[in-house]
Amino acid sequence: MNRKILGISTNAAAGLAVVLLIVGAAVGYYVGLSAAPAPPPPPPMLPDVIKIGVMQPFSGPLGSLGPEITRGAKLAAYLVNQTGGIGGRMIQLVIEDSPADAAKAVDAAKKLVEVDGVKVIIGPATSREVLAIAKYVNDRQVVLISDSATSPRISTDFPDDYVFRSVGSDAGQAAAVAALLELKGYTRAVVVVVADDYGLGIGNKLKQIAPTRVAGLIAFDSGKGDYRAELQQVQALNPDVIFYAGFVQDLNVMFKQALALGLEKIPTIGAEGLKTTDFFNAAQYGREVGDYMFKSGMIGIGTHIATDTLAYKHFAEQHKKVFGVDPGLFADTTFDATMLAIGAIARAGVYEGPAVRKALIDVSQTYAGPSGPKNLDINGDPPQDYDVWAVVQKQDTYDIAIIGFWSAGGGIKLNP
Amino acid sequence: MVELTLNFAQILVNSVITGSVFLLASLGLSLTYGLLKFPNVAHAEFFTFGAYMAITFGEFWKLGFALGAVGGFFASGLLGLAAYVTIFRPLTRRGASLIHMTVASVGLGLALRFSIQQVWGRQIILFKEEFGKFDIGPVRLTDLWVTIIIAAIVLGIGFHLLLSRTKLGKAIRATADNPVLAMASGINTEKILVIVWFLGSGLAGVGGVFKGADARIAPIMGFEVIITAFAVVILGGIGSFYGTVVASYILGFAENLGVVALFYLDLTIEYRTAVSFIILVAVILLKPEGLAQIQLRAIKRNSTA
């Protein structure tokens, strides 16, 4: 039977229907494809000049460090701008003095946010400043990446928020010290720390991690210049080891007095801040400071800096080329903080706090710079490895030698 | 409760050292306070200046610690003398009030502190001199500590002899008691004032040298000790030598034993400066005239009995 519908044969009609169906489905698919997963992304809304705030100490007790730290940020901005910025938009650093003082840090942060309108701040250097402005930047949704503030309180007091850092938390350092106490079998450690967010941060964390190995915690005031009473208390606690966390400007006085009191018979462990040959500057402090460290057999924990990586070599080379000097303290972490910020802004496509914050966590997962991998965790902290160091004799003075390594996963390993 | 192993012999020695430095720091302050009836806040800077001059003579110019300390004494003495002759004496002659004199001394103190900072820098300096260290039984001593204690003893005996056995001492006591009467009795009060300012400031300088060698030198070191020095002066009774000696060691012991008490209370030893102030406040409330008056009254009672 050859039935015809509208003059077209049934077979032809069926074929046409199949073709129409296929074409319709294909068209529908493509139309659906472009419409279904939300509207197309907005075109980049970045301002012509992207202002990033930098807060570092240019005056006050750490005033000498500001310039060398800031060179890291300047280098990052320079390298990005040299290759056209973010899609033609240039990075401009707005640098403010933040002299390791909480009140002045708040002023500097407010100026950067209210006057300059920055959405990202690199710095400030110390934990007390970061803690002082953390609430403000959270309220104003401004991303903060500190390059050198290591207090565990930054993570615990402000966990899931706008506060990040490109340097590891001292929670890791405390864990490394605890591992060292265990390895050496110490059970009566006296913890002597500078009475600020840094010192108390690491001291209290150590007490919390290794409660059975810590006999007491003594916090000393920075800048006081006479620590006999503190040392008297150390002696009274009858320690089998003393753990010091502080900086050379106070500890040189304390170590000189410790030697006078005969404390060199008790072994010592030093935190990150003690891993410096500044203590052995006999022309400035005399020999007794170094004598105490050596005679007490001081070993310690310090941030592991892999200067043999390609990223570091490239960074150091560029730094030397641009500024004519080798990178100083925290220049690498400041460089990484700035690079992460720029990467996050580029990925966000808008210069707004919430978008940059979200993008920062994403970008950081695959970022590794001169100061190492920066995959930020939920608290905004990157992973951190530590070296184990010791004070050794070197001709007629002393030096710091690396004798081991600690990582969160691998624990402590001393070199054979 | 914290488990503590206390070495009381050492605490005793530490207290004597602390007290000796307090004595050196505050004797001049007490005497000039007694003579001119105003608290010389700039006295703190004589303490600091002595330390800086001693390290300059002793270590930068390589004359040795002993000569440095002597240099510190003379430098601070001359500075104090200059301050008296150029600032405080003209002010007294113009009939400046207590407030004028005090404010002038605060101003002078600040000017000196910042000048010191300008010349030697803000950075702390440590004496490079290495003092011998030895143990006597459970007590650790250093040559420096022995020197500090001996210096304080020599000062104590010397000043006692000066005041009690010499004409000059008699004149000093008379001038402190009643300058007008002293002058009327033919005492050259001007000469007395010059000597007392020189000696008092010089001793503060030596105190600074010892404190600087024991700890560190910094522009702020005088300021750190001045409040305790005032506590000593008020506790001892303004202008009283014997009161100052007793008060220095009371505060020296209070600070060091206070630290022990703070251990037991599990409080931070930062409270130890508070110990001096609590004593000071208590003295002002209960015996505003200080230890000297207690002693005087006791003597009077004895003499009338």
XYZ file of C-alpha atoms in Angstrom:
721
model
C 0.000 0.000 0.000
C 1.278 3.336 -0.963
C -0.496 5.810 1.273
C 0.383 9.414 0.816
C 0.115 12.164 3.364
C 0.033 15.657 1.908
C 1.420 14.200 -1.209
C 4.532 12.856 0.485
C 5.176 9.194 0.871
C 5.149 7.696 4.397
C 8.770 6.624 4.090
C 9.880 10.051 3.059
C 7.883 11.619 5.924
C 9.477 9.290 8.461
C 12.960 10.109 7.112
C 12.238 13.802 7.315
C 10.997 13.457 10.902
C 14.224 11.673 11.888
C 16.370 14.371 10.256
C 14.370 17.159 11.902
C 14.659 15.410 15.227
C 18.406 15.126 14.926
C 18.839 18.709 13.768
C 16.492 19.936 16.512
C 18.318 17.994 19.153
C 21.662 19.314 17.935
C 20.443 22.911 17.838
C 18.777 22.481 21.229
C 21.980 21.021 22.626
C 24.079 23.911 21.457
C 21.538 26.500 22.523
C 21.230 24.751 25.877
C 25.013 24.560 26.178
C 25.483 28.288 25.937
C 22.495 29.149 28.135
C 22.298 26.436 30.789
C 25.354 26.905 33.175
C 24.518 30.499 34.182
C 25.113 33.646 32.172
C 28.486 34.113 30.478
C 31.267 35.419 32.821
C 31.371 39.207 33.120
C 34.181 40.827 31.204
C 37.217 41.634 33.425
C 36.287 44.499 35.710
C 39.751 45.308 36.978
C 40.655 48.959 37.524
C 43.314 50.463 35.257
C 45.764 50.590 38.140
C 45.583 47.864 40.764
C 46.707 49.250 44.118
C 48.088 46.688 46.551
C 48.883 47.833 50.100
C 52.203 46.952 51.736
C 52.673 47.374 55.504
C 56.221 46.896 56.748
C 58.394 48.383 59.507
C 60.448 51.382 58.369
C 60.837 52.814 61.862
C 60.730 51.428 65.404
C 62.653 48.414 66.713
C 62.427 46.499 63.395
C 62.903 49.622 61.286
C 66.063 48.311 59.699
C 64.210 45.302 58.249
C 61.475 47.176 56.337
C 63.463 48.042 53.216
C 64.853 44.541 52.659
C 61.489 42.855 53.290
C 59.704 45.269 50.950
C 62.117 44.557 48.101
C 60.387 41.173 47.758
C 57.047 42.855 47.060
C 58.641 45.413 44.757
C 60.327 42.682 42.745
C 57.046 40.785 42.269
C 55.223 43.920 41.115
C 58.130 44.866 38.847
C 58.296 41.460 37.158
C 54.528 41.360 36.566
C 54.362 44.944 35.297
C 57.303 44.329 32.982
C 55.291 41.691 31.137
C 52.185 43.856 30.881
C 50.646 43.630 34.336
C 47.327 41.779 34.605
C 46.002 42.042 31.047
C 47.450 45.528 30.663
C 46.433 46.685 34.141
C 49.485 47.757 36.120
C 50.213 46.820 39.724
C 50.947 49.751 42.020
C 52.279 49.142 45.531
C 51.134 51.577 48.225
C 53.767 51.237 50.952
C 53.011 52.247 54.547
C 55.249 52.237 57.613
C 53.984 49.844 60.285
C 56.593 49.973 63.052
C 55.795 46.746 64.948
C 53.196 48.605 67.002
C 49.543 47.559 67.259
C 48.009 51.045 67.319
C 50.135 52.305 64.449
C 49.294 49.173 62.447
C 45.582 49.975 62.753
C 46.232 53.525 61.510
C 48.272 52.288 58.561
C 45.673 49.654 57.597
C 42.835 52.182 57.769
C 44.761 54.621 55.605
C 45.408 51.939 52.967
C 41.792 50.773 52.923
C 39.890 54.065 53.358
C 42.147 56.469 51.494
C 43.870 54.318 48.872
C 41.068 51.790 48.488
C 43.291 48.709 48.457
C 41.628 45.288 48.614
C 44.807 43.376 49.385
C 47.482 44.124 52.006
C 50.910 42.477 52.071
C 52.203 42.410 55.673
C 52.375 43.517 58.424
C 55.543 41.887 59.694
C 54.723 41.007 63.296
C 52.007 38.859 64.838
C 50.887 41.598 67.196
C 50.176 43.898 64.266
C 48.350 41.203 62.314
C 46.209 40.375 65.347
C 45.511 44.076 65.900
C 44.135 44.642 62.399
C 42.634 41.198 61.690
C 39.122 42.138 62.784
C 39.213 45.360 60.791
C 40.288 43.692 57.528
C 37.696 40.981 58.026
C 34.959 43.575 58.523
C 36.093 45.486 55.471
C 36.630 42.287 53.434
C 40.232 43.124 52.637
C 42.615 40.241 51.985
C 45.701 40.297 54.205
C 48.771 38.169 53.513
C 51.496 38.487 56.137
C 54.982 37.524 55.071
C 56.509 36.968 58.508
C 53.899 36.829 61.318
C 54.082 33.325 62.733
C 51.919 33.297 65.888
C 49.572 30.279 66.041
C 46.925 32.682 67.364
C 46.517 34.126 63.876
C 45.091 30.758 62.821
C 43.176 29.966 65.994
C 41.657 33.409 66.615
C 40.897 34.131 62.974
C 40.555 30.732 61.286
C 38.377 30.933 58.180
C 38.589 34.505 57.005
C 40.536 37.162 55.106
C 43.801 36.700 57.013
C 46.481 34.609 55.273
C 50.234 34.273 55.440
C 53.058 33.141 53.238
C 55.099 31.897 56.203
C 54.330 28.841 58.319
C 52.570 29.045 61.687
C 54.673 28.497 64.798
C 52.315 25.670 65.612
C 54.618 23.727 63.259
C 57.715 25.078 64.967
C 56.328 24.086 68.369
C 55.679 20.589 67.035
C 59.270 20.438 65.783
C 60.594 21.536 69.197
C 58.369 18.959 70.909
C 59.845 16.306 68.603
C 63.342 17.481 69.572
C 62.497 17.254 73.295
C 61.224 13.727 72.762
C 64.218 12.685 70.677
C 66.637 13.906 73.366
C 64.513 12.538 76.208
C 64.050 15.835 78.081
C 61.243 15.863 80.630
C 61.711 19.171 82.519
C 62.022 21.841 79.856
C 61.674 25.440 80.963
C 60.286 27.624 78.196
C 61.654 31.191 78.184
C 59.818 33.367 75.681
C 59.458 37.042 74.860
C 56.129 38.266 76.259
C 54.358 39.047 73.000
C 52.086 37.235 70.564
C 55.064 35.572 68.920
C 56.771 34.274 72.059
C 53.647 33.363 73.990
C 52.220 31.840 70.814
C 55.016 29.336 70.384
C 55.486 28.839 74.149
C 51.870 28.038 74.886
C 51.603 25.821 71.813
C 54.629 23.819 72.986
C 53.099 23.476 76.455
C 49.903 22.256 74.843
C 51.614 19.741 72.527
C 54.109 18.371 75.079
C 52.561 18.968 78.528
C 54.585 16.227 80.199
C 57.909 17.603 78.966
C 57.459 21.259 79.930
C 58.123 22.191 83.574
C 57.331 25.887 83.289
C 56.918 28.905 81.054
C 58.613 32.231 81.749
C 57.686 35.242 79.644
C 60.139 38.141 79.640
C 59.606 41.755 78.625
C 61.384 42.872 75.506
C 63.793 45.786 75.903
C 64.086 45.530 79.671
C 67.806 44.919 79.749
C 68.131 42.960 83.012
C 66.950 39.384 83.171
C 68.578 38.120 86.371
C 65.195 37.553 88.059
C 63.914 35.547 85.109
C 67.075 33.432 85.116
C 66.755 32.977 88.869
C 63.287 31.567 88.231
C 64.636 29.304 85.509
C 67.138 27.902 88.018
C 64.437 27.451 90.653
C 62.428 25.294 88.259
C 65.423 22.931 88.014
C 65.203 22.272 84.270
C 66.977 19.583 82.250
C 66.811 21.863 79.193
C 65.938 25.522 78.502
C 64.010 26.477 75.380
C 64.420 30.123 74.326
C 62.198 32.017 71.882
C 63.016 35.679 71.311
C 65.345 37.977 69.460
C 68.962 38.981 69.644
C 68.365 42.451 71.143
C 67.030 40.917 74.399
C 68.636 37.495 74.384
C 72.184 38.861 74.118
C 71.732 40.464 77.553
C 70.012 37.368 78.928
C 72.708 34.997 77.636
C 75.483 37.142 79.063
C 73.757 37.082 82.446
C 73.022 33.352 82.127
C 76.735 32.711 81.715
C 77.466 34.890 84.762
C 74.976 32.812 86.774
C 76.520 29.518 85.620
C 73.516 28.384 83.596
C 75.673 27.034 80.788
C 75.581 23.648 82.550
C 71.948 23.275 81.452
C 71.464 22.311 77.763
C 69.567 24.776 75.575
C 67.284 24.759 72.558
C 66.610 27.856 70.461
C 63.655 28.882 68.322
C 63.754 30.317 64.813
C 64.829 33.799 65.992
C 68.054 32.408 67.484
C 69.279 30.912 64.226
C 71.457 33.905 63.444
C 75.162 34.602 63.654
C 74.318 38.091 64.999
C 74.802 36.582 68.460
C 78.461 35.941 67.656
C 79.199 39.569 66.777
C 81.954 39.923 69.348
C 82.753 43.482 68.264
C 79.277 44.538 69.353
C 78.314 42.181 72.174
C 81.586 40.664 73.359
C 82.301 36.944 73.284
C 80.217 35.819 76.248
C 76.889 35.709 74.405
C 78.247 33.177 71.915
C 80.159 31.408 74.691
C 76.921 30.714 76.540
C 75.216 29.346 73.426
C 78.144 27.094 72.567
C 78.941 25.929 76.092
C 75.310 25.025 76.743
C 75.376 22.968 73.524
C 72.577 24.922 71.933
C 70.597 23.247 69.181
C 67.481 24.710 67.633
C 64.730 24.836 65.068
C 64.648 27.248 62.139
C 62.591 27.729 59.007
C 63.877 25.515 56.225
C 64.769 27.634 53.227
C 65.592 25.604 50.156
C 67.947 28.026 48.426
C 68.913 25.336 45.944
C 65.534 25.270 44.184
C 65.149 26.766 40.719
C 62.473 29.131 42.035
C 64.834 30.516 44.671
C 67.791 30.802 42.301
C 65.679 32.670 39.777
C 64.320 34.937 42.510
C 67.765 35.677 43.947
C 69.123 36.388 40.459
C 66.330 38.829 39.613
C 66.633 40.448 43.041
C 70.332 41.022 42.530
C 69.731 42.341 39.014
C 67.006 44.794 40.023
C 68.307 46.014 43.396
C 72.008 45.199 43.182
C 71.925 43.285 46.480
C 71.176 39.737 47.604
C 67.708 39.096 49.047
C 67.439 39.861 52.773
C 65.301 38.457 55.547
C 61.712 37.589 54.463
C 62.206 39.039 50.966
C 61.279 35.595 49.585
C 58.061 35.237 51.607
C 57.065 38.815 50.722
C 57.718 38.030 47.076
C 55.499 34.951 47.346
C 52.768 36.842 49.207
C 52.708 39.489 46.470
C 52.793 36.943 43.635
C 49.928 35.018 45.246
C 47.934 38.238 45.582
C 48.520 39.185 41.942
C 47.638 35.668 40.792
C 44.457 35.754 42.858
C 43.421 39.148 41.458
C 44.016 37.920 37.911
C 41.976 34.794 38.528
C 39.154 36.707 40.245
C 38.890 39.105 37.330
C 37.524 41.751 39.687
C 39.332 43.738 42.367
C 36.954 42.924 45.203
C 37.806 41.343 48.535
C 35.462 38.324 48.537
C 36.342 37.293 44.960
C 40.085 37.744 45.521
C 39.898 35.795 48.775
C 38.218 32.847 47.065
C 40.630 32.973 44.135
C 43.638 33.169 46.484
C 42.862 29.817 48.068
C 42.488 28.293 44.579
C 45.665 29.777 43.085
C 47.750 28.921 46.130
C 47.134 25.194 45.740
C 49.454 25.018 42.744
C 51.852 27.819 43.646
C 55.417 27.181 44.743
C 57.749 30.169 44.957
C 61.236 30.862 46.254
C 60.097 30.246 49.839
C 58.537 26.903 48.926
C 55.052 25.533 48.221
C 52.246 27.798 49.413
C 49.158 25.569 49.268
C 47.155 27.445 51.914
C 45.062 25.398 54.320
C 41.641 26.219 55.760
C 43.253 28.641 58.264
C 45.187 30.440 55.547
C 48.528 28.886 56.499
C 51.070 27.353 54.090
C 52.989 24.180 54.946
C 56.404 24.725 56.530
C 59.454 22.523 56.990
C 62.126 23.224 59.588
C 65.857 22.699 59.887
C 67.507 21.504 63.063
C 70.611 23.615 63.738
C 73.438 23.683 66.239
C 75.974 26.238 67.441
C 79.440 25.097 66.387
C 82.937 26.447 66.776
C 84.485 28.123 63.740
C 88.065 29.269 64.119
C 87.976 31.740 67.000
C 84.258 32.408 66.788
C 81.036 30.420 66.384
C 78.680 29.525 63.569
C 75.310 27.897 62.948
C 75.357 24.469 61.306
C 72.363 22.518 59.994
C 72.249 19.103 61.669
C 68.810 17.796 60.776
C 65.385 18.334 59.311
C 61.758 18.278 60.466
C 58.590 18.080 58.409
C 54.982 17.646 59.496
C 54.744 14.303 57.723
C 58.214 12.901 58.259
C 58.949 14.038 61.808
C 62.478 14.766 62.951
C 65.594 13.372 61.311
C 69.114 14.203 62.420
C 71.967 14.003 59.920
C 74.247 11.047 60.551
C 51.710 24.309 92.995
C 54.940 24.691 91.087
C 57.808 22.546 92.229
C 60.748 24.839 93.004
C 64.351 24.360 94.028
C 65.338 27.651 95.599
C 68.910 28.645 96.271
C 68.414 31.098 99.119
C 72.108 31.871 99.484
C 72.160 33.015 95.869
C 68.990 35.043 96.325
C 70.632 36.741 99.302
C 73.710 37.614 97.245
C 71.558 38.832 94.364
C 69.651 41.045 96.792
C 72.874 42.579 98.085
C 74.040 43.298 94.521
C 70.691 44.855 93.604
C 70.682 46.905 96.810
C 74.239 48.107 96.210
C 73.363 49.425 92.760
C 70.273 51.105 94.249
C 72.478 52.749 96.869
C 74.868 54.159 94.282
C 71.989 55.311 92.116
C 70.004 57.033 94.836
C 72.456 58.533 97.323
C 73.144 61.641 95.240
C 69.455 62.019 94.482
C 68.605 61.941 98.173
C 71.326 64.420 99.156
C 70.528 66.970 96.438
C 66.820 66.561 97.165
C 67.593 67.303 100.801
C 69.770 70.326 100.035
C 67.828 72.057 97.269
C 64.382 70.662 98.195
C 63.425 69.453 94.745
C 63.495 66.028 93.079
C 66.120 66.088 90.331
C 64.624 63.838 87.671
C 67.701 64.382 85.469
C 69.643 62.330 88.039
C 68.605 59.295 85.947
C 70.701 60.610 83.090
C 73.821 60.971 85.270
C 73.465 57.215 85.844
C 73.253 56.563 82.089
C 76.020 59.011 81.210
C 78.467 57.313 83.588
C 77.927 53.984 81.851
C 78.436 55.441 78.369
C 81.548 57.357 79.383
C 82.975 54.282 81.102
C 82.564 52.116 78.006
C 84.008 54.934 75.904
C 87.080 55.303 78.111
C 87.386 51.638 79.016
C 86.660 49.877 75.745
C 86.571 52.291 72.845
C 89.742 53.991 74.047
C 91.021 50.726 75.530
C 91.931 52.096 78.959
C 90.466 49.072 80.767
C 87.376 48.613 82.909
C 88.791 50.087 86.131
C 89.960 53.332 84.517
C 86.712 53.421 82.560
C 84.721 53.243 85.796
C 86.806 56.030 87.334
C 86.264 58.051 84.154
C 82.531 57.381 84.431
C 82.558 58.709 87.994
C 84.313 61.947 87.032
C 82.299 62.439 83.839
C 78.963 62.068 85.623
C 80.193 64.122 88.553
C 81.186 66.969 86.248
C 77.932 66.692 84.318
C 75.947 66.926 87.557
C 78.081 69.830 88.691
C 77.556 71.608 85.371
C 73.805 71.029 85.623
C 73.827 72.570 89.088
C 75.976 75.558 88.199
C 74.300 76.416 84.896
C 70.675 75.494 85.586
C 69.675 74.763 89.146
C 71.773 77.368 90.957
C 70.542 80.288 88.800
C 66.992 79.017 89.202
C 67.323 78.821 92.988
C 68.744 82.348 93.090
C 65.769 83.618 91.156
C 63.522 82.001 93.700
C 62.167 79.276 91.417
C 59.451 77.155 92.998
C 59.510 73.399 93.464
C 57.466 72.981 90.286
C 59.829 75.164 88.233
C 62.851 73.227 89.437
C 61.223 69.853 88.842
C 60.057 70.748 85.353
C 63.517 72.126 84.558
C 65.056 68.842 85.671
C 62.617 66.827 83.554
C 63.547 68.985 80.569
C 67.257 68.627 81.247
C 66.830 64.864 81.646
C 65.105 64.517 78.279
C 67.682 66.733 76.591
C 70.488 64.616 78.043
C 68.816 61.307 77.176
C 68.312 62.262 73.563
C 71.783 63.751 73.313
C 73.192 60.457 74.579
C 71.072 58.654 72.000
C 72.404 60.970 69.324
C 76.037 60.426 70.249
C 76.063 56.678 71.006
C 72.936 55.550 69.135
C 69.717 53.854 70.205
C 71.194 50.375 69.937
C 72.052 48.675 73.191
C 75.746 48.180 73.930
C 77.283 45.397 75.999
C 80.562 45.651 77.878
C 83.000 43.264 76.242
C 84.967 42.916 79.483
C 84.791 39.303 80.676
C 84.623 39.116 84.454
C 85.970 36.099 86.309
C 83.292 33.721 87.563
C 83.623 31.444 90.569
C 81.487 29.445 92.975
C 81.617 29.631 96.746
C 79.552 26.674 97.893
C 76.151 27.059 96.289
C 76.736 30.722 95.464
C 77.872 31.933 92.084
C 79.908 35.127 92.127
C 81.673 37.161 89.500
C 84.488 39.651 89.887
C 82.035 42.363 88.901
C 79.541 41.458 91.623
C 82.290 41.358 94.217
C 83.440 44.778 92.989
C 79.891 46.150 93.239
C 79.501 44.885 96.801
C 82.933 46.152 97.873
C 82.281 49.538 96.245
C 79.024 49.857 98.168
C 80.710 48.908 101.454
C 83.559 51.365 100.860
C 81.039 54.048 99.970
C 78.997 53.304 103.080
C 81.951 53.398 105.469
C 83.599 56.318 103.678
C 80.490 58.438 103.737
C 79.808 57.513 107.348
C 83.308 58.658 108.305
C 82.986 61.773 106.181
C 79.720 62.776 107.804
C 80.632 61.858 111.365
C 84.352 62.583 111.597
C 85.130 65.486 109.307
C 84.364 69.166 109.328
C 83.071 68.879 105.782
C 80.643 66.169 106.868
C 79.421 68.301 109.722
C 78.943 71.185 107.295
C 76.998 68.961 104.888
C 74.697 67.827 107.678
C 74.223 71.371 108.878
C 73.451 72.663 105.395
C 70.944 69.880 104.793
C 69.275 70.575 108.125
C 68.948 74.318 107.741
C 70.885 76.107 104.994
C 70.155 79.605 106.318
C 71.326 78.762 109.790
C 74.361 76.988 108.333
C 75.274 80.037 106.313
C 74.772 82.256 109.343
C 77.198 80.083 111.282
C 79.870 80.751 108.707
C 79.574 77.591 106.653
C 80.310 78.088 102.962
C 77.061 76.438 101.865
C 77.882 77.131 98.229
C 81.012 74.998 98.477
C 79.014 72.257 100.193
C 76.422 72.257 97.412
C 79.085 72.031 94.701
C 80.775 69.098 96.456
C 77.525 67.258 97.071
C 76.346 67.693 93.483
C 79.668 66.435 92.156
C 79.895 63.443 94.491
C 76.217 62.499 94.200
C 76.186 62.643 90.397
C 79.516 60.835 90.179
C 78.233 57.997 92.367
C 75.172 57.692 90.164
C 77.585 57.407 87.236
C 79.411 54.550 88.982
C 76.037 52.895 89.623
C 75.400 53.160 85.898
C 78.786 51.634 85.077
C 78.059 48.625 87.320
C 74.516 48.188 86.092
C 75.701 48.550 82.500
C 78.434 45.962 82.961
C 76.056 43.576 84.722
C 73.334 43.920 82.088
C 73.551 46.291 79.146
C 73.927 49.949 78.279
C 71.033 51.778 76.649
C 69.856 55.396 76.625
C 66.854 54.329 78.713
C 68.791 52.590 81.491
C 68.670 55.568 83.859
C 64.970 55.977 83.389
C 64.530 52.289 84.254
C 66.154 52.789 87.640
C 64.961 56.298 88.596
C 61.539 55.297 89.946
C 63.141 52.739 92.241
C 65.685 55.402 93.216
C 62.856 57.713 94.213
C 61.296 54.877 96.188
C 64.614 54.478 98.006
C 64.856 58.226 98.682
C 61.336 58.480 100.070
C 61.572 55.236 102.036
C 64.909 56.305 103.473
C 63.811 59.816 104.236
C 64.808 62.665 101.941
C 68.389 63.791 102.483
C 69.228 61.041 104.947
C 72.385 59.059 104.223
C 71.701 56.248 106.691
C 68.073 56.082 105.614
C 69.183 55.716 101.984
C 71.559 52.856 102.862
C 68.874 50.937 104.743
C 66.184 51.670 102.146
C 68.426 50.569 99.244
C 68.939 47.137 100.751
C 65.300 46.824 101.851
C 64.226 47.390 98.254
C 67.005 45.144 96.945
C 65.745 42.328 99.146
C 62.102 43.143 98.458
C 62.634 42.825 94.729
C 64.534 39.559 94.884
C 62.362 37.964 97.565
C 59.314 39.387 95.858
C 60.309 37.360 92.818
C 60.304 34.221 94.955
C 56.863 35.068 96.303
C 55.650 35.610 92.767
C 56.960 32.148 91.745
C 54.918 30.582 94.500
C 51.834 32.566 93.631
C 52.419 31.479 90.026
C 52.305 35.124 88.945
C 54.502 36.594 86.253
C 57.697 38.100 87.666
C 56.888 41.272 85.767
C 55.089 42.197 88.986
C 58.373 42.524 90.791
C 58.735 46.238 90.079
C 55.316 46.537 91.665
C 56.874 45.249 94.886
C 58.969 48.437 95.153
C 55.959 50.589 94.416
C 53.736 48.846 96.934
C 56.391 49.529 99.564
C 56.672 53.130 98.356
C 52.917 53.710 98.492
C 52.702 52.074 101.899
C 55.509 54.309 103.207
C 53.896 57.457 101.816
C 50.604 56.492 103.433
C 51.937 55.315 106.787
C 55.290 57.051 107.321
C 55.573 59.867 104.798
C 58.738 61.128 106.463
C 60.551 57.825 105.773
C 62.900 55.665 107.804
C 65.135 58.567 108.851
C 62.409 60.063 110.992
C 61.654 56.744 112.648
C 65.305 56.564 113.558
C 65.346 60.180 114.754
C 62.305 59.667 116.910
C 63.856 56.580 118.417
C 66.984 58.561 119.234
C 64.931 61.401 120.700
C 62.908 58.963 122.781
C 66.122 57.436 124.053
C 67.641 60.776 124.888
C 64.570 62.003 126.744
C 64.218 58.731 128.631
